Structure formats: structure tokens, C-alpha cells
Tab-separated table of C-alpha atoms and ligand atoms in Angstrom:
chain	number	residue	atom	x	y	z
A	1	MET	CA	0.000	0.000	0.000
A	2	LEU	CA	1.123	3.553	-0.684
A	3	PHE	CA	0.746	5.904	2.241
A	4	ARG	CA	1.742	9.557	2.539
A	5	GLN	CA	1.293	11.820	5.536
A	6	LEU	CA	1.191	15.420	4.303
A	7	PHE	CA	1.357	18.489	6.516
A	8	ASP	CA	0.009	22.028	6.324
A	9	GLN	CA	2.166	24.197	8.558
A	10	ASP	CA	-0.347	27.084	8.783
A	11	SER	CA	-3.085	25.005	10.421
A	12	CYS	CA	-0.850	22.134	11.633
A	13	SER	CA	-3.179	19.777	9.751
A	14	TYR	CA	-2.338	16.334	8.487
A	15	THR	CA	-3.678	15.085	5.185
A	16	TYR	CA	-3.409	11.425	4.242
A	17	LEU	CA	-2.996	9.929	0.803
A	18	LEU	CA	-3.726	6.227	0.365
A	19	ALA	CA	-3.525	3.971	-2.665
A	20	ARG	CA	-2.869	0.319	-3.406
A	21	ASP	CA	0.010	0.991	-5.791
A	22	TYR	CA	1.475	3.385	-8.334
A	23	GLY	CA	-0.844	3.874	-11.275
A	24	GLY	CA	-3.947	2.982	-9.266
A	25	GLU	CA	-6.797	4.719	-7.493
A	26	ALA	CA	-6.172	7.097	-4.603
A	27	ILE	CA	-8.095	8.568	-1.699
A	28	LEU	CA	-7.274	11.708	0.291
A	29	ILE	CA	-8.368	12.294	3.877
A	30	ASP	CA	-8.729	15.902	5.087
A	31	PRO	CA	-7.010	17.803	2.249
A	32	VAL	CA	-6.257	21.504	2.806
A	33	LEU	CA	-7.150	24.107	0.164
A	34	CYS	CA	-3.786	25.868	0.032
A	35	LYS	CA	-2.043	22.550	-0.681
A	36	VAL	CA	-4.043	21.603	-3.769
A	37	ASP	CA	-1.140	22.141	-6.167
A	38	GLN	CA	1.098	19.949	-4.014
A	39	TYR	CA	-1.499	17.154	-4.050
A	40	MET	CA	-2.015	17.426	-7.794
A	41	LYS	CA	1.736	17.257	-8.405
A	42	LEU	CA	2.138	14.267	-6.104
A	43	LEU	CA	-0.798	12.446	-7.703
A	44	LYS	CA	0.749	13.016	-11.109
A	45	GLU	CA	4.194	11.869	-10.006
A	46	MET	CA	2.722	8.721	-8.465
A	47	ARG	CA	0.446	8.231	-11.509
A	48	LEU	CA	-2.553	8.063	-9.197
A	49	LYS	CA	-6.170	8.673	-10.085
A	50	LEU	CA	-7.830	10.515	-7.228
A	51	VAL	CA	-11.282	8.965	-6.867
A	52	LYS	CA	-12.450	9.957	-3.379
A	53	VAL	CA	-11.814	12.812	-0.965
A	54	VAL	CA	-13.037	12.432	2.598
A	55	ASP	CA	-13.322	15.037	5.339
A	56	THR	CA	-13.486	13.750	8.902
A	57	HIS	CA	-15.721	16.701	9.877
A	58	VAL	CA	-16.488	20.348	9.035
A	59	HIS	CA	-13.167	21.961	9.906
A	60	ALA	CA	-12.906	25.268	11.761
A	61	ASP	CA	-9.212	25.964	11.305
A	62	HIS	CA	-8.583	25.437	7.604
A	63	ILE	CA	-10.544	25.380	4.379
A	64	THR	CA	-11.048	21.974	2.845
A	65	ALA	CA	-9.665	21.267	-0.615
A	66	ALA	CA	-12.425	18.747	-1.298
A	67	PRO	CA	-14.594	20.781	-3.716
A	68	VAL	CA	-11.601	22.114	-5.653
A	69	LEU	CA	-10.149	18.618	-6.004
A	70	ARG	CA	-13.577	17.357	-7.126
A	71	ASP	CA	-13.799	20.096	-9.757
A	72	ARG	CA	-10.240	19.500	-10.969
A	73	THR	CA	-10.233	15.696	-11.025
A	74	ARG	CA	-13.928	14.688	-11.014
A	75	CYS	CA	-13.339	12.661	-7.891
A	76	ILE	CA	-16.206	12.400	-5.429
A	77	THR	CA	-16.454	14.091	-2.049
A	78	VAL	CA	-17.492	12.086	1.013
A	79	MET	CA	-18.628	13.186	4.478
A	80	GLY	CA	-20.739	11.822	7.276
A	81	GLU	CA	-24.514	12.088	7.106
A	82	GLN	CA	-24.444	14.486	10.095
A	83	SER	CA	-22.259	17.140	8.436
A	84	SER	CA	-24.042	20.474	7.983
A	85	VAL	CA	-22.770	21.104	4.448
A	86	ASP	CA	-24.890	22.082	1.473
A	87	SER	CA	-23.978	18.898	-0.372
A	88	VAL	CA	-21.272	16.343	-0.927
A	89	SER	CA	-21.202	13.565	-3.529
A	90	GLN	CA	-21.669	10.741	-1.030
A	91	ARG	CA	-22.600	10.551	2.636
A	92	ILE	CA	-21.699	7.770	5.012
A	93	SER	CA	-22.840	6.633	8.433
A	94	ASP	CA	-21.348	4.584	11.262
A	95	GLY	CA	-19.952	1.227	10.170
A	96	GLU	CA	-20.121	1.893	6.457
A	97	ILE	CA	-17.173	1.254	4.171
A	98	ILE	CA	-15.430	3.815	1.985
A	99	ALA	CA	-13.630	1.790	-0.642
A	100	ILE	CA	-11.362	2.414	-3.589
A	101	ASP	CA	-9.381	-0.214	-5.463
A	102	GLY	CA	-7.160	-1.845	-2.855
A	103	VAL	CA	-8.016	0.406	0.101
A	104	SER	CA	-10.994	0.083	2.403
A	105	LEU	CA	-11.837	2.418	5.285
A	106	THR	CA	-14.499	1.640	7.876
A	107	ALA	CA	-16.281	4.782	9.055
A	108	LEU	CA	-16.590	5.140	12.834
A	109	TYR	CA	-19.001	7.830	13.958
A	110	THR	CA	-17.184	9.508	16.835
A	111	PRO	CA	-19.057	12.676	17.849
A	112	GLY	CA	-17.595	14.925	20.518
A	113	HIS	CA	-15.066	17.272	18.927
A	114	THR	CA	-17.981	18.202	16.641
A	115	ASP	CA	-21.336	16.516	16.172
A	116	ASP	CA	-20.242	15.297	12.719
A	117	SER	CA	-16.825	13.835	13.541
A	118	TYR	CA	-15.767	10.518	12.040
A	119	CYS	CA	-12.688	8.348	12.359
A	120	PHE	CA	-11.638	5.976	9.595
A	121	LEU	CA	-10.337	2.530	10.396
A	122	MET	CA	-8.032	0.192	8.501
A	123	PRO	CA	-6.780	-3.163	9.836
A	124	ASP	CA	-3.532	-1.712	11.211
A	125	ARG	CA	-4.346	1.991	11.684
A	126	VAL	CA	-7.010	4.542	12.452
A	127	PHE	CA	-7.316	8.089	11.167
A	128	THR	CA	-8.709	9.917	14.146
A	129	GLY	CA	-9.423	13.396	12.761
A	130	ASP	CA	-9.674	15.770	15.716
A	131	THR	CA	-11.304	13.220	18.013
A	132	LEU	CA	-8.094	11.709	19.389
A	133	LEU	CA	-4.827	13.595	19.014
A	134	ILE	CA	-1.353	12.461	20.054
A	135	ARG	CA	-1.334	13.044	23.830
A	136	GLY	CA	-4.421	15.184	23.442
A	137	THR	CA	-8.062	15.245	22.360
A	138	GLY	CA	-9.990	17.598	20.125
A	139	ARG	CA	-11.629	20.601	21.774
A	140	THR	CA	-15.375	20.286	22.272
A	141	ASP	CA	-16.539	23.873	22.710
A	142	PHE	CA	-18.175	24.637	19.326
A	143	GLN	CA	-19.880	23.090	16.266
A	144	GLY	CA	-22.123	20.861	18.382
A	145	GLY	CA	-19.142	19.587	20.346
A	146	SER	CA	-19.708	17.613	23.527
A	147	ALA	CA	-17.126	16.496	26.060
A	148	SER	CA	-19.472	13.732	27.188
A	149	GLU	CA	-19.821	12.375	23.651
A	150	GLU	CA	-16.104	12.708	22.981
A	151	TYR	CA	-15.381	10.648	26.082
A	152	ASP	CA	-17.777	7.940	24.912
A	153	SER	CA	-16.360	7.983	21.372
A	154	ILE	CA	-12.790	7.646	22.614
A	155	ILE	CA	-13.422	5.115	25.367
A	156	SER	CA	-15.967	2.877	23.672
A	157	LYS	CA	-14.867	3.105	20.046
A	158	LEU	CA	-11.195	4.033	19.785
A	159	LEU	CA	-9.667	2.573	22.931
A	160	THR	CA	-11.339	-0.791	22.278
A	161	LEU	CA	-9.176	-1.173	19.151
A	162	PRO	CA	-6.065	-3.385	19.496
A	163	ASP	CA	-3.247	-1.635	21.356
A	164	ASP	CA	-0.902	-1.811	18.368
A	165	THR	CA	-3.339	0.043	16.081
A	166	LEU	CA	-1.495	3.048	14.666
A	167	VAL	CA	-3.096	6.427	15.399
A	168	PHE	CA	-2.849	9.072	12.679
A	169	PRO	CA	-4.486	12.296	13.883
A	170	GLY	CA	-5.881	15.239	11.945
A	171	HIS	CA	-3.549	17.695	13.663
A	172	ASP	CA	-0.393	17.910	15.650
A	173	TYR	CA	1.062	21.070	17.101
A	174	LYS	CA	4.247	19.600	18.592
A	175	GLY	CA	5.796	17.697	15.706
A	176	ASP	CA	4.519	14.205	16.515
A	177	THR	CA	3.354	12.197	13.526
A	178	VAL	CA	1.988	8.871	14.726
A	179	SER	CA	1.100	7.051	17.915
A	180	THR	CA	-0.715	3.844	18.853
A	181	ILE	CA	-3.900	3.132	20.762
A	182	GLY	CA	-1.804	1.471	23.496
A	183	GLU	CA	0.465	4.516	23.874
A	184	GLU	CA	-2.483	6.889	24.046
A	185	LYS	CA	-4.239	4.707	26.636
A	186	GLN	CA	-1.152	4.866	28.812
A	187	HIS	CA	0.256	8.317	28.187
A	188	ASN	CA	-2.459	10.652	26.899
A	189	PRO	CA	-2.923	13.045	29.865
A	190	ARG	CA	-6.582	13.720	29.009
A	191	LEU	CA	-7.332	10.011	29.335
A	192	GLN	CA	-5.648	9.571	32.748
A	193	VAL	CA	-8.806	10.752	34.522
A	194	GLU	CA	-11.250	9.049	36.851
A	195	GLY	CA	-14.238	8.610	34.577
A	196	LYS	CA	-16.417	10.761	32.373
A	197	ALA	CA	-17.217	13.547	34.852
A	198	ALA	CA	-13.529	14.253	35.388
A	199	PHE	CA	-12.918	14.290	31.607
A	200	ILE	CA	-15.787	16.750	31.129
A	201	ALA	CA	-14.389	18.978	33.885
A	202	VAL	CA	-10.996	19.068	32.136
A	203	MET	CA	-12.543	19.832	28.722
A	204	GLU	CA	-14.802	22.552	30.094
A	205	ASN	CA	-11.889	24.397	31.654
A	206	LEU	CA	-9.504	24.575	28.703
A	207	ASN	CA	-10.367	28.240	27.988
A	208	LEU	CA	-8.975	28.119	24.458
A	209	ALA	CA	-9.142	31.033	22.037
A	210	ASN	CA	-11.172	30.399	18.894
A	211	PRO	CA	-9.174	29.202	15.866
A	212	LYS	CA	-8.015	32.282	13.949
A	213	MET	CA	-9.637	31.153	10.684
A	214	MET	CA	-12.883	29.974	12.270
A	215	ASP	CA	-15.174	32.720	10.940
A	216	VAL	CA	-13.909	32.150	7.415
A	217	ALA	CA	-13.300	28.406	7.457
A	218	ILE	CA	-16.621	27.118	8.800
A	219	PRO	CA	-18.857	28.943	6.283
A	220	ALA	CA	-16.468	28.043	3.431
A	221	ASN	CA	-16.453	24.403	4.488
A	222	GLN	CA	-20.254	24.341	4.609
A	223	GLN	CA	-20.600	25.515	1.001
A	224	VAL	CA	-18.923	22.741	-0.900
A	225	ALA	CA	-21.633	21.587	-3.300
A	226	MET	CA	-20.797	21.384	-6.989
A	227	VAL	CA	-21.874	24.464	-8.941
A	228	GLN	CA	-24.168	23.191	-11.708
A	229	GLN	CA	-25.347	26.464	-13.205
A	230	GLU	CA	-24.101	25.699	-16.714
A	231	ILE	CA	-25.651	22.230	-16.729
A	232	ASP	CA	-28.992	23.704	-15.620
A	233	GLU	CA	-28.830	26.523	-18.159
A	234	GLN	CA	-28.136	24.078	-20.973
A	235	GLY	CA	-31.293	22.179	-20.021
A	236	TRP	CA	-29.306	19.056	-19.163
A	237	SER	CA	-30.822	18.561	-15.699
A	238	PHE	CA	-34.253	17.150	-14.902
A	239	SER	CA	-36.209	17.695	-11.723
A	240	ALA	CA	-37.683	14.626	-10.045
A	241	ALA	CA	-41.153	15.653	-11.298
A	242	LYS	CA	-39.945	16.003	-14.884
A	243	LEU	CA	-38.226	12.631	-14.689
A	244	ARG	CA	-41.417	11.021	-13.353
A	245	ASP	CA	-43.268	12.429	-16.380
A	246	LEU	CA	-40.638	11.072	-18.735
A	247	LEU	CA	-40.754	7.646	-17.125
A	248	ALA	CA	-44.549	7.616	-17.355
A	249	THR	CA	-44.219	7.793	-21.150
A	250	ASP	CA	-41.294	5.344	-21.180
A	251	GLY	CA	-39.046	8.116	-22.426
A	252	ALA	CA	-36.012	7.718	-20.170
A	253	LEU	CA	-33.248	5.160	-19.816
A	254	LEU	CA	-31.904	5.529	-16.294
A	255	VAL	CA	-28.322	4.895	-15.204
A	256	ASP	CA	-27.714	4.629	-11.458
A	257	LEU	CA	-24.107	5.617	-10.690
A	258	ARG	CA	-24.095	4.703	-7.008
A	259	GLU	CA	-22.356	1.863	-5.200
A	260	ASP	CA	-24.148	-1.331	-4.135
A	261	ALA	CA	-24.324	-0.328	-0.460
A	262	GLU	CA	-26.030	2.967	-1.343
A	263	ARG	CA	-28.583	1.170	-3.515
A	264	GLU	CA	-29.322	-1.278	-0.718
A	265	LYS	CA	-29.620	1.469	1.882
A	266	CYS	CA	-31.633	4.073	-0.045
A	267	GLY	CA	-33.345	2.042	-2.772
A	268	TYR	CA	-33.258	2.759	-6.479
A	269	ILE	CA	-35.551	3.817	-9.287
A	270	GLU	CA	-37.195	0.872	-11.042
A	271	SER	CA	-35.707	-0.290	-14.332
A	272	SER	CA	-32.427	1.575	-13.936
A	273	VAL	CA	-29.120	0.159	-15.100
A	274	ASN	CA	-26.295	0.278	-12.534
A	275	ILE	CA	-22.907	1.537	-13.728
A	276	GLN	CA	-20.826	2.707	-10.798
A	277	TYR	CA	-19.353	6.173	-11.191
A	278	ASN	CA	-15.929	4.723	-10.535
A	279	ASN	CA	-16.164	2.801	-13.822
A	280	ILE	CA	-17.368	5.720	-15.926
A	281	ASP	CA	-14.170	5.997	-18.000
A	282	ASP	CA	-14.375	2.345	-19.094
A	283	ALA	CA	-18.099	2.698	-19.762
A	284	LEU	CA	-17.432	5.704	-22.015
A	285	ALA	CA	-14.605	4.062	-23.964
A	286	GLU	CA	-15.230	2.843	-27.515
A	287	ASN	CA	-17.556	-0.160	-27.196
A	288	GLY	CA	-17.945	0.604	-23.490
A	289	VAL	CA	-21.306	-0.173	-21.934
A	290	LEU	CA	-22.533	3.436	-21.972
A	291	LYS	CA	-21.534	3.948	-25.602
A	292	VAL	CA	-23.462	0.803	-26.521
A	293	LEU	CA	-26.484	1.795	-24.403
A	294	ALA	CA	-26.610	5.292	-25.889
A	295	LYS	CA	-26.399	3.972	-29.453
A	296	GLY	CA	-29.107	1.372	-28.916
A	297	THR	CA	-31.864	3.540	-27.458
A	298	GLN	CA	-34.233	6.259	-28.616
A	299	LYS	CA	-34.931	7.204	-24.996
A	300	ARG	CA	-33.299	10.046	-23.065
A	301	LEU	CA	-30.239	8.752	-21.231
A	302	VAL	CA	-30.495	10.025	-17.649
A	303	PHE	CA	-27.832	9.598	-14.972
A	304	TYR	CA	-28.642	9.688	-11.296
A	305	CYS	CA	-26.770	9.203	-8.016
A	306	ALA	CA	-27.241	10.160	-4.368
A	307	TYR	CA	-27.228	13.974	-4.539
A	308	GLY	CA	-26.625	14.807	-8.189
A	309	GLU	CA	-22.855	15.394	-8.164
A	310	ARG	CA	-21.649	12.115	-9.629
A	311	SER	CA	-24.423	12.328	-12.219
A	312	ALA	CA	-23.433	15.885	-13.153
A	313	MET	CA	-19.788	14.858	-13.553
A	314	ALA	CA	-20.763	11.739	-15.528
A	315	LEU	CA	-22.929	13.916	-17.745
A	316	LEU	CA	-19.995	16.211	-18.514
A	317	ALA	CA	-17.685	13.251	-19.199
A	318	ALA	CA	-20.280	11.570	-21.440
A	319	ARG	CA	-21.022	14.744	-23.386
A	320	GLU	CA	-17.274	15.193	-23.955
A	321	THR	CA	-17.386	11.872	-25.822
A	322	GLY	CA	-20.412	12.948	-27.857
A	323	ILE	CA	-23.169	11.185	-25.911
A	324	GLU	CA	-26.346	13.203	-25.447
A	325	CYS	CA	-27.460	12.708	-21.867
A	326	PHE	CA	-29.116	14.309	-18.855
A	327	HIS	CA	-29.135	13.955	-15.096
A	328	LEU	CA	-31.502	13.965	-12.166
A	329	LYS	CA	-30.810	17.179	-10.268
A	330	GLY	CA	-30.432	16.478	-6.562
A	331	GLY	CA	-30.247	12.718	-7.094
A	332	MET	CA	-32.105	10.153	-5.007
A	333	ALA	CA	-32.439	12.707	-2.207
A	334	ALA	CA	-34.626	14.873	-4.495
A	335	TRP	CA	-36.411	11.829	-5.948
A	336	SER	CA	-37.412	10.513	-2.515
A	337	HIS	CA	-38.347	13.933	-1.140
A	338	ARG	CA	-41.889	14.272	-2.475
B	1	FE2	FE1	-11.624	20.184	13.922
């Protein structure tokens, strides 16, 4: 596996790049806006195709690079279902898997630092965001934070992992890069307390100043949805009502771009074909499944996904190859919201 721990010195944030091997798919955890060029260069040098970008939570101290990376690479953005953002491409909940070729992360919902905080688990390591830091824990005094919930998240979810599990945090202010669950159990001063009440007392008396970028970063990080103005203006997007009309006259051939787990969890529109967004390049190649589908039908080809971002990006990619197609604006969320 390829693994890179990248650092932003302004916010002391860590960003993680994971991939199976050179030339394969890649995922980034918690990328920082001002480092986009560095990520793009590294991806190019390692011949990696960025397919997913994940934020552990809505950050208060730096602006996420997720939407810019999505717009530059057509990767998808992923956050927890609790995050108060306008939209991401895919949302996950506790226990769900975020997978790319050769890398699989299990999402652990760990509220406390914020009410939308997640950690991401691999067999030998856990990416702890701002929930568990090296010899510290994330502050809990804004964004729906709760010392009580952070205690529960750390004690019942993180500290029950094997002691040799590597801990890669979202920040470090002292120059540490990695720890283990066992080391944190033994040496993290915030965890050497007599129970939850004592932990809460410590957290409630930290008296920290607000992060200097907070007033800029939080609103920026909440407005990360893909801008689809051009697609709308061209008449390439359908509302759920319009799509229902088209289906009533058998005028649409639907392509569901979501992953199996999303289809199982949220259902799907009858008679749709499933081509996962991840495979869109192959599907659009000469004699690829989408090329063949588009040639063989008189119906409107309509992409849909969870929130309308993957479908918008698939639409752009398909139109670049000459396929006339449309998408369901707002995805299954709009379809189900009658
Ligand atoms: Fe944070």
C-alpha cells in the first residue's frame, strides 16, 4: 500500500494519501485548500487517479480542498450524514465502508469534537481526525461539540481497538506524527482521569481562544456543493417531477451511478441500469457499456446518483465523448423527497 502523511504548517493539519500501488486509485483524507497544487503534483508523479476525498468533519481551522479537487479531477467528495454542508457527492454513516481499489476504510461515527466527527479505520491503523490527538483530544466547545460524547467515542470506540493500532491524527502542534492506541491509553494526559465527569471537567476548563480562521473556514467548508449552473442553463438537468413524467411515457433510460451499499440502503428507481461512477471511463470508452447503451436507445439517457454530483460529472464526461445525456438534479435525495 502507498501511504503519505502530508502536513500544512499554517493550520498544523495532516492530510493522508492512500492507494494500493502506483498507477492505481487514490483517496485523500482531510485535504487543505492551500495545498491543492502539491497534491495534484504528487498524484501526477505517483500516476494516481484521485477517486475519493473524505473530510473527517467540518473543519474550523482550515478550508477543505475537497470541492476544488472534485472540480479538478472529477473525484467524489465524502462526508458523514451528520455534516451540515450544502452537499457532498456521497454521505456515510457509522460502520459503512469507503472503498477504492485496494483500500478500504471503515467509518466510525465519533461525535464529541464536533457533532459530525468521524474516524476511519483500517486493519492496522485509524485516522482519528480531531477526536483523538497524540497526547491530546480535540476541543469540544463549538460546532455541536460535547465532552461527554467525545469521552464515549474515545473510550468505547477508539480505545477498544487493538493496542498496536497506529493512530494518525488530523492535527499535531508539537511535531509528533503517529502514535498507537496502546500509547495513548497509557500516556495521553486527558485520558488519565477518573471517569467521564472528570474528563468533562478538564474539557470545560480549557479556555482556548477560537481558531483564527474559524469565521472564514466554517462557512467556506459548509458551502462545498458542486456548482451546476451551466448544466442547468443548458437544459441538461431534470427535476424529479420532470423525470417522473418522462418515465410515465417510457421516455427515459436511467443509469444509477451509485455503489451497491447505497442502492441497498436508499433504494433505487425501477428499471435503472447500474454503472458505478468509478467505472465511468471504461463505460465511455469505444464499445464501453454506456456507448453501446446510448447507441441502442431512442430514450433520453439520464444519470442519477445520491445527490446529483456524480451524475453531473458523468454527464460532462459523457457529453465530452459525444453522448447526449441528462441527469436527475439532486439525485435520489430529491427523488425521494416528495
Ligand atoms: Fe476540527
